[in-house]
Amino acid sequence: MEIQMWREVLIPYQQAVSELELKFESIIIENRKLGKYSPIELVDGRVKRISSILEKAKKKQIPLSRIEEDIEDIAGIRIICQFVEDINTVVELIRSRSDMTIKFEKDYVSNKKDSGYQSYHMIVYYTVHTALGPKRVQAEIQIRTLAMNFWATIEHSLKYKYKHNIPTEIQNRLIKAALAAHNLDQEMSKIRSEIMDAQDNFQFKSSIIADILNSIQNIRIASNNELEIAQIQEEFYKIWETGNLDKLLSFSKQLDIIAERYKAQSL
Ligand code: 0O2
């Protein structure tokens, strides 16, 4: 990295972060649209600040010419999951992708750090197509649960506050807090299927309701029959009040038939 050109050097990393964020967020959106449980709950990305890059290079005695190869987290993506089990699903998903090549992985979930830190790290190579042509950059993907993320965020701020010398008493409390976060993840895992069922139901119901409202709008445009629309709407409200999934589903199918009659499905 040429330090006088650092803004230009970081451009492909900014692009990589934006593209990777979009790709992982698409997985959430796609699952939700299909009414399926998403192993990814949230995605966040950042490009490391130049001051942090220089500090890390100094600490690890990395020459400026080696920064782009030896500092693997200039582009950083954080994937937050609801359950520990989801971490593995996301890891497999990343391993199977053809647009990222894995350099190495660090499993701080099975082997938590002495600080109490838990997270799964993957360093990947990712090619961005910039105005100057293709460029292969590295990105660090951290995958962790909401509880692990809560702990890591607080601990990171304290490390920053105390310049990496957290007082022993606070350090001990953090170790206890890490154990509490770990226990919370374990407890949540035990009722995972219950929670997932509830969320699946919610997603499924939301997507049926969206389909119904879409059909009603299409029928209205195609038929111009206000009386029929008023009846359909009234029936929808009655069924919606019951909250019964089967009834909503069968009503949605009924609307598909009406829409077909008016050739309104493709509107
Ligand atoms: P920042 O400010 O988050 O960017 P190593 O390879 O072991 O010599 P390295 O390269 O730091 O050390 O790798 P490691 O240990 O896998 O850490 C990479 C990143 O994981 C860190 O980046 C942190 O983001 C996070 N991390 C690792 N350990 C801890 C921890 O104990 N607490 C918290 N909160 N985060 C941790 P940076 O560059 O250190 O920091």
Short mmCIF file of C-alpha atoms and ligand atoms in Angstrom, two decimals:
data_model
loop_
_atom_site.label_atom_id
_atom_site.label_comp_id
_atom_site.label_asym_id
_atom_site.label_seq_id
_atom_site.Cartn_x
_atom_site.Cartn_y
_atom_site.Cartn_z
CA MET A 1 0.00 0.00 0.00
CA GLU A 2 1.32 3.42 -0.94
CA ILE A 3 0.41 5.54 2.05
CA GLN A 4 0.12 8.77 0.02
CA MET A 5 -2.52 6.99 -2.09
CA TRP A 6 -4.46 5.33 0.74
CA ARG A 7 -7.84 6.74 -0.31
CA GLU A 8 -7.47 5.14 -3.77
CA VAL A 9 -6.16 1.91 -2.28
CA LEU A 10 -9.27 1.56 -0.13
CA ILE A 11 -11.75 2.00 -3.03
CA PRO A 12 -11.84 -1.72 -4.04
CA TYR A 13 -12.28 -2.65 -0.35
CA GLN A 14 -15.28 -0.31 -0.08
CA GLN A 15 -16.71 -1.92 -3.19
CA ALA A 16 -16.09 -5.42 -1.79
CA VAL A 17 -17.84 -4.53 1.48
CA SER A 18 -20.88 -3.10 -0.35
CA GLU A 19 -21.14 -6.10 -2.68
CA LEU A 20 -20.71 -8.67 0.10
CA GLU A 21 -23.24 -6.91 2.33
CA LEU A 22 -25.73 -6.94 -0.53
CA LYS A 23 -25.10 -10.63 -1.30
CA PHE A 24 -25.60 -11.75 2.30
CA GLU A 25 -28.60 -9.47 2.78
CA SER A 26 -30.15 -11.02 -0.34
CA ILE A 27 -30.09 -14.38 1.44
CA ILE A 28 -32.21 -12.89 4.26
CA ILE A 29 -34.63 -11.24 1.81
CA GLU A 30 -34.96 -14.35 -0.38
CA ASN A 31 -35.66 -16.63 2.60
CA ARG A 32 -38.25 -14.21 3.98
CA LYS A 33 -39.97 -13.93 0.60
CA LEU A 34 -40.18 -17.72 0.43
CA GLY A 35 -41.55 -17.77 3.97
CA LYS A 36 -38.46 -19.68 5.12
CA TYR A 37 -36.26 -19.32 8.19
CA SER A 38 -33.08 -17.35 7.45
CA PRO A 39 -29.84 -18.58 9.12
CA ILE A 40 -28.65 -14.97 8.77
CA GLU A 41 -30.36 -12.41 10.97
CA LEU A 42 -28.29 -9.28 10.28
CA VAL A 43 -25.34 -8.21 8.13
CA ASP A 44 -22.96 -5.37 8.80
CA GLY A 45 -19.82 -4.28 7.00
CA ARG A 46 -17.00 -1.79 7.34
CA VAL A 47 -13.69 -0.81 5.82
CA LYS A 48 -10.97 -0.58 8.46
CA ARG A 49 -9.96 3.00 9.20
CA ILE A 50 -6.52 3.99 7.90
CA SER A 51 -5.41 4.79 11.50
CA SER A 52 -6.37 1.25 12.60
CA ILE A 53 -4.60 -0.27 9.57
CA LEU A 54 -1.40 1.62 10.45
CA GLU A 55 -1.66 0.68 14.14
CA LYS A 56 -2.11 -3.01 13.28
CA ALA A 57 0.81 -2.88 10.82
CA LYS A 58 3.01 -1.31 13.49
CA LYS A 59 1.96 -3.80 16.16
CA LYS A 60 2.57 -6.79 13.87
CA GLN A 61 5.67 -5.26 12.23
CA ILE A 62 4.14 -5.49 8.77
CA PRO A 63 5.96 -3.35 6.17
CA LEU A 64 3.76 -0.95 4.16
CA SER A 65 4.42 -2.98 1.00
CA ARG A 66 2.84 -6.09 2.64
CA ILE A 67 -0.23 -4.42 4.19
CA GLU A 68 -2.75 -5.55 1.58
CA GLU A 69 -1.64 -9.20 1.84
CA ASP A 70 -0.87 -9.40 5.58
CA ILE A 71 -3.77 -7.39 7.01
CA GLU A 72 -6.67 -9.60 6.11
CA ASP A 73 -9.48 -7.54 7.63
CA ILE A 74 -9.24 -4.25 5.70
CA ALA A 75 -12.67 -5.27 4.39
CA GLY A 76 -14.78 -6.68 7.22
CA ILE A 77 -18.21 -8.27 7.14
CA ARG A 78 -20.11 -9.34 10.24
CA ILE A 79 -22.90 -11.86 9.94
CA ILE A 80 -25.18 -12.17 12.95
CA CYS A 81 -27.23 -15.32 13.52
CA GLN A 82 -29.96 -16.12 16.00
CA PHE A 83 -28.66 -19.55 17.03
CA VAL A 84 -25.24 -21.20 17.37
CA GLU A 85 -26.40 -23.91 14.92
CA ASP A 86 -26.96 -21.23 12.25
CA ILE A 87 -23.24 -20.35 12.32
CA ASN A 88 -22.39 -23.73 10.81
CA THR A 89 -25.09 -23.33 8.15
CA VAL A 90 -23.62 -19.95 7.15
CA VAL A 91 -20.06 -21.35 7.13
CA GLU A 92 -21.16 -24.17 4.79
CA LEU A 93 -22.98 -21.67 2.61
CA ILE A 94 -19.83 -19.54 2.26
CA ARG A 95 -17.66 -22.62 1.61
CA SER A 96 -19.96 -23.62 -1.24
CA ARG A 97 -19.90 -20.25 -3.02
CA SER A 98 -17.99 -19.82 -6.25
CA ASP A 99 -17.56 -16.04 -5.89
CA MET A 100 -15.38 -16.31 -2.76
CA THR A 101 -12.25 -18.38 -2.15
CA ILE A 102 -11.37 -19.27 1.41
CA LYS A 103 -7.84 -18.42 2.56
CA PHE A 104 -8.31 -19.75 6.10
CA GLU A 105 -10.82 -20.12 8.90
CA LYS A 106 -10.57 -19.59 12.66
CA ASP A 107 -13.11 -21.25 14.90
CA TYR A 108 -13.39 -19.18 18.07
CA VAL A 109 -16.84 -20.69 18.67
CA SER A 110 -15.54 -24.15 19.59
CA ASN A 111 -12.26 -22.70 20.88
CA LYS A 112 -13.19 -19.48 22.60
CA LYS A 113 -10.41 -16.97 23.31
CA ASP A 114 -9.09 -16.44 26.87
CA SER A 115 -10.89 -13.08 26.87
CA GLY A 116 -14.18 -14.97 26.45
CA TYR A 117 -14.50 -13.90 22.78
CA GLN A 118 -16.54 -16.24 20.55
CA SER A 119 -16.99 -15.92 16.79
CA TYR A 120 -16.25 -17.86 13.61
CA HIS A 121 -13.82 -16.09 11.26
CA MET A 122 -13.33 -16.76 7.56
CA ILE A 123 -10.77 -14.92 5.49
CA VAL A 124 -11.86 -14.97 1.86
CA TYR A 125 -10.48 -13.73 -1.44
CA TYR A 126 -13.08 -11.81 -3.41
CA THR A 127 -12.71 -10.18 -6.83
CA VAL A 128 -14.20 -6.76 -7.48
CA HIS A 129 -14.46 -5.25 -10.93
CA THR A 130 -13.35 -1.65 -10.60
CA ALA A 131 -13.02 1.13 -13.17
CA LEU A 132 -9.35 0.11 -13.45
CA GLY A 133 -10.14 -3.58 -14.00
CA PRO A 134 -10.55 -6.60 -11.74
CA LYS A 135 -8.87 -6.68 -8.33
CA ARG A 136 -8.75 -9.57 -5.88
CA VAL A 137 -9.02 -8.36 -2.29
CA GLN A 138 -9.25 -10.13 1.04
CA ALA A 139 -12.18 -9.82 3.40
CA GLU A 140 -12.69 -11.08 6.93
CA ILE A 141 -16.15 -12.51 7.56
CA GLN A 142 -17.03 -12.80 11.26
CA ILE A 143 -20.01 -15.04 11.98
CA ARG A 144 -21.51 -15.01 15.46
CA THR A 145 -24.78 -15.11 17.38
CA LEU A 146 -26.65 -12.08 18.71
CA ALA A 147 -25.42 -12.92 22.23
CA MET A 148 -21.79 -13.30 21.09
CA ASN A 149 -22.08 -10.01 19.21
CA PHE A 150 -23.51 -8.20 22.24
CA TRP A 151 -20.56 -9.32 24.35
CA ALA A 152 -17.91 -8.58 21.68
CA THR A 153 -19.29 -5.08 21.02
CA ILE A 154 -19.18 -4.12 24.70
CA GLU A 155 -15.76 -5.69 25.23
CA HIS A 156 -14.38 -3.95 22.12
CA SER A 157 -15.51 -0.52 23.43
CA LEU A 158 -13.91 -1.22 26.81
CA LYS A 159 -10.67 -2.31 25.14
CA TYR A 160 -10.71 0.96 23.22
CA LYS A 161 -11.48 2.96 26.37
CA TYR A 162 -8.68 1.34 28.39
CA LYS A 163 -6.26 1.19 25.40
CA HIS A 164 -6.14 -2.63 25.58
CA ASN A 165 -5.34 -2.62 29.34
CA ILE A 166 -8.71 -3.43 30.83
CA PRO A 167 -8.47 -3.48 34.69
CA THR A 168 -8.44 -7.02 36.09
CA GLU A 169 -11.74 -6.56 37.95
CA ILE A 170 -13.54 -5.55 34.75
CA GLN A 171 -11.79 -8.32 32.85
CA ASN A 172 -13.12 -10.86 35.36
CA ARG A 173 -16.62 -9.46 35.02
CA LEU A 174 -16.30 -9.72 31.24
CA ILE A 175 -15.31 -13.38 31.54
CA LYS A 176 -18.44 -13.97 33.68
CA ALA A 177 -20.54 -12.06 31.14
CA ALA A 178 -19.09 -14.19 28.31
CA LEU A 179 -20.15 -17.30 30.20
CA ALA A 180 -23.66 -15.84 30.66
CA ALA A 181 -23.83 -15.11 26.89
CA HIS A 182 -22.67 -18.66 26.18
CA ASN A 183 -25.34 -20.08 28.53
CA LEU A 184 -27.99 -17.90 26.88
CA ASP A 185 -27.03 -19.35 23.47
CA GLN A 186 -27.22 -22.89 24.91
CA GLU A 187 -30.67 -22.26 26.42
CA MET A 188 -31.97 -20.72 23.20
CA SER A 189 -30.66 -23.71 21.24
CA LYS A 190 -32.79 -26.00 23.39
CA ILE A 191 -35.98 -24.20 22.32
CA ARG A 192 -34.71 -23.49 18.80
CA SER A 193 -37.27 -25.60 16.99
CA GLU A 194 -40.14 -23.93 18.90
CA ILE A 195 -38.82 -20.47 18.05
CA MET A 196 -38.15 -21.39 14.42
CA ASP A 197 -41.68 -22.83 14.02
CA ALA A 198 -43.16 -19.60 15.37
CA GLN A 199 -41.00 -17.49 13.04
CA ASP A 200 -41.71 -19.73 10.03
CA ASN A 201 -45.44 -19.40 10.71
CA PHE A 202 -45.11 -15.64 10.94
CA GLN A 203 -43.12 -15.44 7.67
CA PHE A 204 -45.54 -17.78 5.90
CA LYS A 205 -48.57 -15.83 7.08
CA SER A 206 -47.01 -12.50 6.04
CA SER A 207 -46.26 -13.82 2.55
CA ILE A 208 -49.82 -15.19 2.09
CA ILE A 209 -51.30 -11.87 3.21
CA ALA A 210 -48.99 -10.02 0.78
CA ASP A 211 -50.14 -12.38 -2.03
CA ILE A 212 -53.82 -11.84 -1.16
CA LEU A 213 -53.50 -8.05 -1.13
CA ASN A 214 -51.60 -8.18 -4.39
CA SER A 215 -54.32 -10.32 -6.01
CA ILE A 216 -57.08 -8.01 -4.73
CA GLN A 217 -55.30 -5.02 -6.25
CA ASN A 218 -54.79 -6.83 -9.58
CA ILE A 219 -58.45 -7.97 -9.71
CA ARG A 220 -59.60 -4.42 -8.96
CA ILE A 221 -57.54 -3.01 -11.86
CA ALA A 222 -58.60 -5.73 -14.31
CA SER A 223 -62.30 -6.07 -13.39
CA ASN A 224 -63.33 -2.54 -12.46
CA ASN A 225 -66.12 -4.30 -10.53
CA GLU A 226 -66.39 -2.31 -7.26
CA LEU A 227 -69.14 -4.54 -5.83
CA GLU A 228 -67.14 -7.72 -6.27
CA ILE A 229 -64.03 -6.06 -4.81
CA ALA A 230 -66.02 -4.87 -1.78
CA GLN A 231 -67.25 -8.45 -1.20
CA ILE A 232 -63.73 -9.87 -1.57
CA GLN A 233 -62.36 -7.31 0.87
CA GLU A 234 -65.07 -8.04 3.40
CA GLU A 235 -64.39 -11.76 3.17
CA PHE A 236 -60.66 -11.14 3.52
CA TYR A 237 -61.15 -9.16 6.75
CA LYS A 238 -63.34 -11.92 8.19
CA ILE A 239 -60.72 -14.60 7.46
CA TRP A 240 -57.86 -12.35 8.55
CA GLU A 241 -59.59 -11.80 11.93
CA THR A 242 -59.59 -15.58 12.54
CA GLY A 243 -55.81 -15.72 11.91
CA ASN A 244 -56.32 -19.23 10.50
CA LEU A 245 -53.48 -20.08 8.11
CA ASP A 246 -55.38 -22.81 6.20
CA LYS A 247 -58.33 -20.49 5.59
CA LEU A 248 -56.00 -17.70 4.41
CA LEU A 249 -54.25 -20.11 2.07
CA SER A 250 -57.48 -21.39 0.56
CA PHE A 251 -58.77 -17.81 0.18
CA SER A 252 -55.53 -16.92 -1.62
CA LYS A 253 -56.08 -19.84 -4.04
CA GLN A 254 -59.70 -18.74 -4.59
CA LEU A 255 -58.42 -15.27 -5.53
CA ASP A 256 -55.96 -16.84 -7.99
CA ILE A 257 -58.94 -18.42 -9.80
CA ILE A 258 -60.83 -15.09 -9.87
CA ALA A 259 -57.66 -13.35 -11.11
CA GLU A 260 -57.31 -15.95 -13.83
CA ARG A 261 -60.88 -15.26 -14.92
CA TYR A 262 -60.01 -11.57 -15.34
CA LYS A 263 -56.54 -12.45 -16.71
CA ALA A 264 -55.23 -10.29 -13.87
CA GLN A 265 -52.40 -12.50 -12.52
CA SER A 266 -49.60 -10.86 -14.43
CA LEU A 267 -50.52 -7.24 -13.60
P1 0O2 B 1 -10.97 -4.39 15.05
O1 0O2 B 1 -10.87 -3.06 15.71
O2 0O2 B 1 -12.24 -5.08 15.37
O3 0O2 B 1 -10.70 -4.34 13.59
P2 0O2 B 1 -3.76 -13.07 15.22
O4 0O2 B 1 -3.98 -13.53 13.80
O5 0O2 B 1 -4.34 -14.00 16.26
O6 0O2 B 1 -2.38 -12.64 15.49
P3 0O2 B 1 -5.61 -10.97 14.54
O7 0O2 B 1 -5.07 -10.71 13.19
O8 0O2 B 1 -6.06 -9.75 15.32
O9 0O2 B 1 -4.60 -11.72 15.46
O10 0O2 B 1 -6.76 -12.01 14.36
P4 0O2 B 1 -7.91 -12.41 15.33
O11 0O2 B 1 -7.42 -12.65 16.71
O12 0O2 B 1 -8.60 -13.51 14.65
O13 0O2 B 1 -8.82 -11.10 15.40
C1 0O2 B 1 -9.41 -10.57 14.26
C2 0O2 B 1 -10.56 -9.68 14.70
O14 0O2 B 1 -11.46 -10.44 15.54
C3 0O2 B 1 -10.20 -8.49 15.55
O15 0O2 B 1 -9.78 -7.45 14.72
C4 0O2 B 1 -11.51 -8.22 16.26
O16 0O2 B 1 -12.43 -7.59 15.40
C5 0O2 B 1 -12.00 -9.61 16.55
N1 0O2 B 1 -11.51 -10.08 17.85
C6 0O2 B 1 -10.53 -10.98 18.08
N2 0O2 B 1 -10.36 -11.18 19.38
C7 0O2 B 1 -11.24 -10.39 20.02
C8 0O2 B 1 -11.58 -10.16 21.40
O17 0O2 B 1 -10.99 -10.73 22.32
N3 0O2 B 1 -12.57 -9.27 21.66
C9 0O2 B 1 -13.25 -8.62 20.66
N4 0O2 B 1 -14.20 -7.76 21.02
N5 0O2 B 1 -12.96 -8.81 19.35
C10 0O2 B 1 -11.98 -9.68 19.04
P5 0O2 B 1 -8.84 -6.30 15.28
O18 0O2 B 1 -8.04 -5.75 14.16
O19 0O2 B 1 -8.08 -6.77 16.46
O20 0O2 B 1 -9.83 -5.23 15.78
#
